[in-house]
PDB file of C-alpha atoms in Angstrom:
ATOM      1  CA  UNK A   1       0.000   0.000   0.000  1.00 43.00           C
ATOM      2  CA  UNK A   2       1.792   3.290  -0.804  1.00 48.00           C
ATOM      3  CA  UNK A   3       1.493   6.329   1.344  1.00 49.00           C
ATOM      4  CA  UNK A   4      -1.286   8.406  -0.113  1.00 42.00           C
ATOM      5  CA  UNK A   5      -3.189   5.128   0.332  1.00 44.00           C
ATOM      6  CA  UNK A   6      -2.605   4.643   4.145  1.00 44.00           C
ATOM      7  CA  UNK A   7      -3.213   8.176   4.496  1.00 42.00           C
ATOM      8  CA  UNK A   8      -6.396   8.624   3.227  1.00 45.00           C
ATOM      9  CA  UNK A   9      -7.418   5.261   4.650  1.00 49.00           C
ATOM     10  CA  UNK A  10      -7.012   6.928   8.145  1.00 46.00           C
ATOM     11  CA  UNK A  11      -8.481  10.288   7.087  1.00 46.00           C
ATOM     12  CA  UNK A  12     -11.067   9.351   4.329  1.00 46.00           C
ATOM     13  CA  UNK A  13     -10.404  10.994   0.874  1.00 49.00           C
ATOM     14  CA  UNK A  14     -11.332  14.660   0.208  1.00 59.00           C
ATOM     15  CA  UNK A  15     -15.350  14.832  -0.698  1.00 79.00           C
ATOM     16  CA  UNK A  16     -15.567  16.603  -4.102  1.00 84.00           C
ATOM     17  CA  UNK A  17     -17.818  19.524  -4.153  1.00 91.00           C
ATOM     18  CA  UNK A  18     -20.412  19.520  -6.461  1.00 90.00           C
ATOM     19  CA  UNK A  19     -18.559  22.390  -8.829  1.00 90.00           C
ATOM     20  CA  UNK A  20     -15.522  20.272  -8.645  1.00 92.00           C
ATOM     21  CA  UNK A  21     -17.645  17.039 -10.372  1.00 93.00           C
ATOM     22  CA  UNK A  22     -19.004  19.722 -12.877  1.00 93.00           C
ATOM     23  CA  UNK A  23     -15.680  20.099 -14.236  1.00 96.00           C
ATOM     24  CA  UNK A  24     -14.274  16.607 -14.513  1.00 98.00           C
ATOM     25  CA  UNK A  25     -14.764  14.799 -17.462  1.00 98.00           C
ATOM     26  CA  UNK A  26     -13.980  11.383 -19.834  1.00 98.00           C
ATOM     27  CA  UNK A  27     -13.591  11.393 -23.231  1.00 98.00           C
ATOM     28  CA  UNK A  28     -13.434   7.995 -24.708  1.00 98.00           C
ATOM     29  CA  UNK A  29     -12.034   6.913 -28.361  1.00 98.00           C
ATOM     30  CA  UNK A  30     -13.088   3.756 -29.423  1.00 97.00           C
ATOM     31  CA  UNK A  31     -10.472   1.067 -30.948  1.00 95.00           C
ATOM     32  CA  UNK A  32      -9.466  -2.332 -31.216  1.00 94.00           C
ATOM     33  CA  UNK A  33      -6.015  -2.696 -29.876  1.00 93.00           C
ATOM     34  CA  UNK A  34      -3.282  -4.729 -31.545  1.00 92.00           C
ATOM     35  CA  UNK A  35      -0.841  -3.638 -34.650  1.00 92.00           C
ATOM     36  CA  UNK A  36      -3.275  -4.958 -36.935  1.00 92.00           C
ATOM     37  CA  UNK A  37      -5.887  -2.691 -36.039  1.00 94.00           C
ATOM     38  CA  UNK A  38      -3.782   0.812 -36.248  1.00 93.00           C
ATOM     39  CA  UNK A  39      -4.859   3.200 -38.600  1.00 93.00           C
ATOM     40  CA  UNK A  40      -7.996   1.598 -39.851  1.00 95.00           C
ATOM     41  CA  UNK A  41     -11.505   2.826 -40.495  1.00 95.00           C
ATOM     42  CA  UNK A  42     -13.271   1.533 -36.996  1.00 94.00           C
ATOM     43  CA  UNK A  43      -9.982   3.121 -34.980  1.00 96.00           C
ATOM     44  CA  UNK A  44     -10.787   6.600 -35.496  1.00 97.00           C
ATOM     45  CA  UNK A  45     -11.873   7.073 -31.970  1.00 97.00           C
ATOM     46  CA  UNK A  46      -7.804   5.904 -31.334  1.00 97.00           C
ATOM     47  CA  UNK A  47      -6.395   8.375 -33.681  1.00 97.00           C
ATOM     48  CA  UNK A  48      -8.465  11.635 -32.460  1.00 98.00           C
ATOM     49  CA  UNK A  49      -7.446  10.898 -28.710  1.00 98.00           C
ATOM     50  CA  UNK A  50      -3.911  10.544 -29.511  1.00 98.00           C
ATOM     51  CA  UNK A  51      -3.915  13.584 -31.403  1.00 98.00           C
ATOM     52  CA  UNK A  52      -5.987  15.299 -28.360  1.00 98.00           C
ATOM     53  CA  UNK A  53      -3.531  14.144 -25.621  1.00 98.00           C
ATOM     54  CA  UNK A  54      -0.293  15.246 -28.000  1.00 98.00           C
ATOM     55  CA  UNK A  55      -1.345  18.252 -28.561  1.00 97.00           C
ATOM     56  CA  UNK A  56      -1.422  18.942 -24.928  1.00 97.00           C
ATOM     57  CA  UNK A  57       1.651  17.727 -24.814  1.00 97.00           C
ATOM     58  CA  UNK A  58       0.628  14.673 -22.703  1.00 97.00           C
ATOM     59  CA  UNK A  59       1.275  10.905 -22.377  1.00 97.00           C
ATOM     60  CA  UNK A  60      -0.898   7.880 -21.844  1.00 98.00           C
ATOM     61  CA  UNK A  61      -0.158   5.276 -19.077  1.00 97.00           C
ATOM     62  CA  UNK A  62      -1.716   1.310 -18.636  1.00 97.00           C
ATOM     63  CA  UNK A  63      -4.005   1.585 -16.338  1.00 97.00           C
ATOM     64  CA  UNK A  64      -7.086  -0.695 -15.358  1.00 97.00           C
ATOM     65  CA  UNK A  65      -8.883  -1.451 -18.392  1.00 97.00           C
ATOM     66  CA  UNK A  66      -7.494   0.707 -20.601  1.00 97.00           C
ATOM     67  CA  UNK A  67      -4.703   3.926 -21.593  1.00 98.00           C
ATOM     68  CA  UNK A  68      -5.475   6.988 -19.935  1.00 98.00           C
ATOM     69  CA  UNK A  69      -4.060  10.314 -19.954  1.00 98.00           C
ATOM     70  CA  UNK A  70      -5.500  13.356 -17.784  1.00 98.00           C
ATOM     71  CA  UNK A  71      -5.578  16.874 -19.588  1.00 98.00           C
ATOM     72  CA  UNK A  72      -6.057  20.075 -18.266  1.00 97.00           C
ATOM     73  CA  UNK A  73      -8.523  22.343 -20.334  1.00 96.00           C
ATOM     74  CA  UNK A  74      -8.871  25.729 -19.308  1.00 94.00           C
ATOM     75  CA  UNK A  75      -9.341  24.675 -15.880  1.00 93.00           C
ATOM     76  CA  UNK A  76     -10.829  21.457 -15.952  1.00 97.00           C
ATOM     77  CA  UNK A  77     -10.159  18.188 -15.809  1.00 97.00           C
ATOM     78  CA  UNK A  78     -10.289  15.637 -18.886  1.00 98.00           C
ATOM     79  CA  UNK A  79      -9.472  11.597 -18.396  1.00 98.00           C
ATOM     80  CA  UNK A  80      -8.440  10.613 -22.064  1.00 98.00           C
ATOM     81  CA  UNK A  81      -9.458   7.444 -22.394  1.00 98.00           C
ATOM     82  CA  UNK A  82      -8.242   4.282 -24.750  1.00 98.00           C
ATOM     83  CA  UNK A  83     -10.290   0.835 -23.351  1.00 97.00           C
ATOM     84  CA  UNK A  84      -8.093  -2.195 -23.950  1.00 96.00           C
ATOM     85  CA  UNK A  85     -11.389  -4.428 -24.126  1.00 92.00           C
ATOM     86  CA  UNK A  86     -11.461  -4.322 -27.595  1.00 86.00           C
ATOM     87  CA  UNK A  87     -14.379  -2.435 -28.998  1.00 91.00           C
ATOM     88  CA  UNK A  88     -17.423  -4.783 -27.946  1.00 91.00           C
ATOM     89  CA  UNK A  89     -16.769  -4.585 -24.371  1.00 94.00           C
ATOM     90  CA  UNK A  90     -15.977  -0.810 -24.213  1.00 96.00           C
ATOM     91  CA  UNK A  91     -18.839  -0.558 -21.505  1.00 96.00           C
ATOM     92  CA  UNK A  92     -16.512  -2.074 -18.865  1.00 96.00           C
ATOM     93  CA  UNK A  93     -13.785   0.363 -19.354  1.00 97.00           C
ATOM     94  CA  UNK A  94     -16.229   3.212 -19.167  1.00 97.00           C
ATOM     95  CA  UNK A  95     -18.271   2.204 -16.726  1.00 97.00           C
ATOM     96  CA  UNK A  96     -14.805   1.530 -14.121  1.00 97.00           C
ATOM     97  CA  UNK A  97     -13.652   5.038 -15.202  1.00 98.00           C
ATOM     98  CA  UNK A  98     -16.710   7.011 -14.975  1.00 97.00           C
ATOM     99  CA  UNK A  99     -17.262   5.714 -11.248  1.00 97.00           C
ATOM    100  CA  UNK A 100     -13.306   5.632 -10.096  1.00 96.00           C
ATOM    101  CA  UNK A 101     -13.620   9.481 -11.084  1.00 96.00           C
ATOM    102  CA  UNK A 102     -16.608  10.513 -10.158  1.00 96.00           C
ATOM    103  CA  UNK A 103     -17.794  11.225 -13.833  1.00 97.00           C
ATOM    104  CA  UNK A 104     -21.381  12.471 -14.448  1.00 97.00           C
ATOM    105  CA  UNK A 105     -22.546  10.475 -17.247  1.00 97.00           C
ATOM    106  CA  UNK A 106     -23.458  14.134 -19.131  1.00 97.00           C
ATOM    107  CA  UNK A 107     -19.850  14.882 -18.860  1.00 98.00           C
ATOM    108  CA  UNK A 108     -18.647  11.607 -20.906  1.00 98.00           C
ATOM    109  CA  UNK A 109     -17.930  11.668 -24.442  1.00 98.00           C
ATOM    110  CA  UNK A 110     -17.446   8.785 -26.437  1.00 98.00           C
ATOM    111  CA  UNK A 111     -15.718   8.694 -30.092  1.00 97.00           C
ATOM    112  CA  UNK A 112     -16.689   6.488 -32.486  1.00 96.00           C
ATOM    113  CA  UNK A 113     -16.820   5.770 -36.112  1.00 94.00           C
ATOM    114  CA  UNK A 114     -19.647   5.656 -38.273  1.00 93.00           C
ATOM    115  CA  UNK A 115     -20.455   4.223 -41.984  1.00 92.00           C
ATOM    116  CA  UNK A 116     -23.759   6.310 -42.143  1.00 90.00           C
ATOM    117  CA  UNK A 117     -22.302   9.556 -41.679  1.00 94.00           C
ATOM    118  CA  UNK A 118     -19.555  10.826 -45.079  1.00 94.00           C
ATOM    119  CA  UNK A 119     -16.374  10.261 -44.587  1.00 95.00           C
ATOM    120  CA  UNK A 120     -14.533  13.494 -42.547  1.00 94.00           C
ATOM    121  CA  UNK A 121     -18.446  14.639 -41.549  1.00 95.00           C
ATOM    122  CA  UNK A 122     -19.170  15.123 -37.570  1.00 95.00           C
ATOM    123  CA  UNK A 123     -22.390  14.116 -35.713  1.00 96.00           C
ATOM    124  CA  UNK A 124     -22.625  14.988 -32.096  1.00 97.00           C
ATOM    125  CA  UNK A 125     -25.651  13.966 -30.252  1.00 96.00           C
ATOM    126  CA  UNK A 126     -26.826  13.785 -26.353  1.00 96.00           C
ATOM    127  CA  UNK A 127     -28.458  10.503 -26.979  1.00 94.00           C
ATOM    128  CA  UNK A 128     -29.290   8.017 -29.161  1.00 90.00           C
ATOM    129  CA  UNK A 129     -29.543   4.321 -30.365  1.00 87.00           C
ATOM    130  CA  UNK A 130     -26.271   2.234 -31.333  1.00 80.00           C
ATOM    131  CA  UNK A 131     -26.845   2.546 -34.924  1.00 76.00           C
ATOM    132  CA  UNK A 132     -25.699  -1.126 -34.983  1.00 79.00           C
ATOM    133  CA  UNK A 133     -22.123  -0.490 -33.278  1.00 88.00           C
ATOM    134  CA  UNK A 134     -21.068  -2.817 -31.157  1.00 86.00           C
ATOM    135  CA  UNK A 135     -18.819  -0.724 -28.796  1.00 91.00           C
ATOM    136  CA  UNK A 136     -22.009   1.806 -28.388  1.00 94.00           C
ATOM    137  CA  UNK A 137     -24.243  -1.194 -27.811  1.00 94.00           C
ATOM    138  CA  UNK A 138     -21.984  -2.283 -25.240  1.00 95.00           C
ATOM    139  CA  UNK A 139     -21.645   1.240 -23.733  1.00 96.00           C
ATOM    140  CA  UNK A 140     -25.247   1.137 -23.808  1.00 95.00           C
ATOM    141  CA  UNK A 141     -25.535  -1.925 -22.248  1.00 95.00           C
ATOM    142  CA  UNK A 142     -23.578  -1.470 -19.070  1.00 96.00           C
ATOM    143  CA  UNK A 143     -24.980   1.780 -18.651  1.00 95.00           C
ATOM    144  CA  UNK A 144     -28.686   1.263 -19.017  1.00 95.00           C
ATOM    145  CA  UNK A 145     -29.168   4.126 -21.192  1.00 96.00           C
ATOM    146  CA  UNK A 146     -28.646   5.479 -24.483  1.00 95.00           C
ATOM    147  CA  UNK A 147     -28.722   8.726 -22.846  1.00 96.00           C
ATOM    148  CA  UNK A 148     -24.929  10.010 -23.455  1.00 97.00           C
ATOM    149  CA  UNK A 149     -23.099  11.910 -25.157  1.00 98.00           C
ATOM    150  CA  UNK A 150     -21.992  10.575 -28.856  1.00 97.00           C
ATOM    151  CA  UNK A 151     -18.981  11.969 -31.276  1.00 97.00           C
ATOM    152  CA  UNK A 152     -19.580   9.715 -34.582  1.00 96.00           C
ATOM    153  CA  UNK A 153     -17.375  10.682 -36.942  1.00 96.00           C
ATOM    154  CA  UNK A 154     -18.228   9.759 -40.556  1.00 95.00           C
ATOM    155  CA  UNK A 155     -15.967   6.972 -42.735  1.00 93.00           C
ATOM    156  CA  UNK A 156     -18.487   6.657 -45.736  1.00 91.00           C
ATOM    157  CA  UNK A 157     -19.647   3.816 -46.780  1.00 80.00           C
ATOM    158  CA  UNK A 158     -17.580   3.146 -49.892  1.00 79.00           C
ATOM    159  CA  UNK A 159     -17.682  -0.627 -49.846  1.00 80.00           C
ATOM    160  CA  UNK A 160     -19.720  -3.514 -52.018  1.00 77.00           C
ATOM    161  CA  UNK A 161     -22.352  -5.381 -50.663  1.00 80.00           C
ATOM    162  CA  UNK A 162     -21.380  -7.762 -48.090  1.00 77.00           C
ATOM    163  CA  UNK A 163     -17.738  -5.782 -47.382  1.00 79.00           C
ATOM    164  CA  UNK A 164     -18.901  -3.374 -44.412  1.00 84.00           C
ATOM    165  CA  UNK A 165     -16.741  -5.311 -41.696  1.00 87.00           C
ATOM    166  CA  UNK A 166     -13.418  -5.372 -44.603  1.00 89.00           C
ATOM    167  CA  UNK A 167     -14.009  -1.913 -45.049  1.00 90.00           C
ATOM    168  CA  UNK A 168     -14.327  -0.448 -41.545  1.00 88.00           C
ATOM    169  CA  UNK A 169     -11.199  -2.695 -40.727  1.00 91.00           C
ATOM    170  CA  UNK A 170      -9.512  -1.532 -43.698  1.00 95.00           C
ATOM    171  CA  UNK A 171      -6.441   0.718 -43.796  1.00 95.00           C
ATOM    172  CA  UNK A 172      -7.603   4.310 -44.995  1.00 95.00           C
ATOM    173  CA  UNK A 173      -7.065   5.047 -48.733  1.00 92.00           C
ATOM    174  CA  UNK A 174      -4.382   8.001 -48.959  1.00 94.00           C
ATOM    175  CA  UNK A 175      -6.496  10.244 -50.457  1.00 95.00           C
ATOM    176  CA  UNK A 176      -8.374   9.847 -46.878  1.00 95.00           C
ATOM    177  CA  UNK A 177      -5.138   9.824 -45.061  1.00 94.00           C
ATOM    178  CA  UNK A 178      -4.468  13.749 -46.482  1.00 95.00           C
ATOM    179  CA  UNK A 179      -8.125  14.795 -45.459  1.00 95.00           C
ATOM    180  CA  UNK A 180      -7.812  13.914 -42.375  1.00 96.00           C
ATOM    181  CA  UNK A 181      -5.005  15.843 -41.763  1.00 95.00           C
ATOM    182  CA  UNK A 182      -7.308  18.457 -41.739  1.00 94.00           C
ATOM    183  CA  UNK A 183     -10.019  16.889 -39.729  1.00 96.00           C
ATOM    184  CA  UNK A 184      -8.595  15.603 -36.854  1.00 97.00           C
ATOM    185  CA  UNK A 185      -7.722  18.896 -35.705  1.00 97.00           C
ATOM    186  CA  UNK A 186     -11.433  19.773 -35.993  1.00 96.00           C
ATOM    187  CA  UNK A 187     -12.393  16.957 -34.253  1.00 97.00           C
ATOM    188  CA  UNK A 188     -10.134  18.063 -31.142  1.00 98.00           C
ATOM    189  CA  UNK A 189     -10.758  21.553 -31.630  1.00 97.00           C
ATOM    190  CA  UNK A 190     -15.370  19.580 -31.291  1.00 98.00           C
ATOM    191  CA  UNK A 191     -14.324  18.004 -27.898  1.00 98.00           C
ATOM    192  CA  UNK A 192     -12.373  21.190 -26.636  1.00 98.00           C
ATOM    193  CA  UNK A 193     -15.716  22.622 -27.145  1.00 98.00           C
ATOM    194  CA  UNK A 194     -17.760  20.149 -25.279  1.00 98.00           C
ATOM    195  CA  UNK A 195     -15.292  20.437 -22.280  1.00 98.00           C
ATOM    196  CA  UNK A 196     -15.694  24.459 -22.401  1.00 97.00           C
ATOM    197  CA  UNK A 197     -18.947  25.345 -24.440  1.00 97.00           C
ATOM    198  CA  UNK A 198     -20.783  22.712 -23.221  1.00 97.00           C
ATOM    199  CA  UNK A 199     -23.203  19.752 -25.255  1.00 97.00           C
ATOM    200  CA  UNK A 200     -25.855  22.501 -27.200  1.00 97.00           C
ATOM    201  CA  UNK A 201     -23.039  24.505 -28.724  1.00 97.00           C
ATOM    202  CA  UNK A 202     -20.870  21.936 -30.137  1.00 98.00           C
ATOM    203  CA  UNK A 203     -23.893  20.356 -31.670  1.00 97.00           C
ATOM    204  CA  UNK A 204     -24.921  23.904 -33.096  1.00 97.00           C
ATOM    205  CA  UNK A 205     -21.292  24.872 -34.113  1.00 97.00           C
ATOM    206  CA  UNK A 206     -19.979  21.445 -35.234  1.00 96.00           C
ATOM    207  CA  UNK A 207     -22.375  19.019 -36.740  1.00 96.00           C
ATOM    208  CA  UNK A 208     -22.144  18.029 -40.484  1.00 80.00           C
ATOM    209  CA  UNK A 209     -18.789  20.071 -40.694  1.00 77.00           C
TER     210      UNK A 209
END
């Protein structure tokens, strides 16, 4: 048991005030982990949070479940998640994280990829169904609600009948690759938004862009 451990197990840990859980929050990217599985189509969540936590200059570390990496954002608190599940049991990982933290479930934001949507297009929503993704179902699942906040961020659906699961675990063409030089940056510049402008105005400023 280290010593912060001992301590508070004498003392009891510091109660959070209610501000203090206002500003703490978890934003999740959805992957499958594994070499195989970098820079494809259904790891997009992977490659916005990576480009979140480097541009804060910021490192993930194993933890329980999952990567995580804790940004400040203009004076709150961010937990950068990665779950190590693999993407159909991504409820576990953000289940364990929103209650170690003290997360309200408002205050979660999980990013995710999405055939229905053009490729490089943004749709934030407050709640929905799992549009037939597993790691949202599973989300769903473990939470009990579809009530959460959603980043889906479009990859076409530029595949033949019958190749949906070869094309979301495809490598992205190149001609993707450049675009998304551009729209990654969006996408971080959507979440810094959530995190400071709250749900309504990302929506407003940032979906279909």
């Amino acid at each position: 048991m280290g010593i912060l451990s001992f301590i508070n197990g004498l003392f009891g840990s510091k109660k959070e005030t209610q501000e203090e859980i206002m500003k703490k929050f978890l934003i999740v990217g959805l992957g499958n982990i594994g070499e195989k599985y970098d820079n494809t189509r259904h790891n997009i969540g992977f490659k916005i949070v990576d480009a979140l936590v480097k541009e804060y200059e910021e490192s993930f570390s194993t933890e329980k479940l999952g990567d995580l990496a804790k940004l400040k954002i203009k004076g709150k608190t961010a937990f950068v998640l990665k779950p190590n599940t693999f993407m159909n049991l991504s409820g576990k990982a953000v289940l364990y994280w929103m209650k170690k933290e003290n997360i309200l479930i408002d205050n979660v934001l999980i990013i995710t990829d999405d055939l229905n949507i053009d490729f490089g297009k943004v749709r934030i929503k407050g709640r929905g169904s799992a549009g037939g993704h597993n790691g949202l179902k599973d989300i769903q699942d473990k939470l009990n609600t579809g009530s959460y906040p959603r980043f889906r961020f479009g990859v076409g659906a530029n595949y033949r009948k019958g190749g949906q699961v070869d094309f979301v675990l495809g490598k992205w063409s190149d001609e993707e690759e450049s675009a998304l030089i551009e729209r990654v940056p969006t996408s971080i510049k959507a979440i810094e938004s959530f995190v400071n402008a709250g749900l309504a105005n990302t929506m407003n400023t940032f979906n279909g862009k």
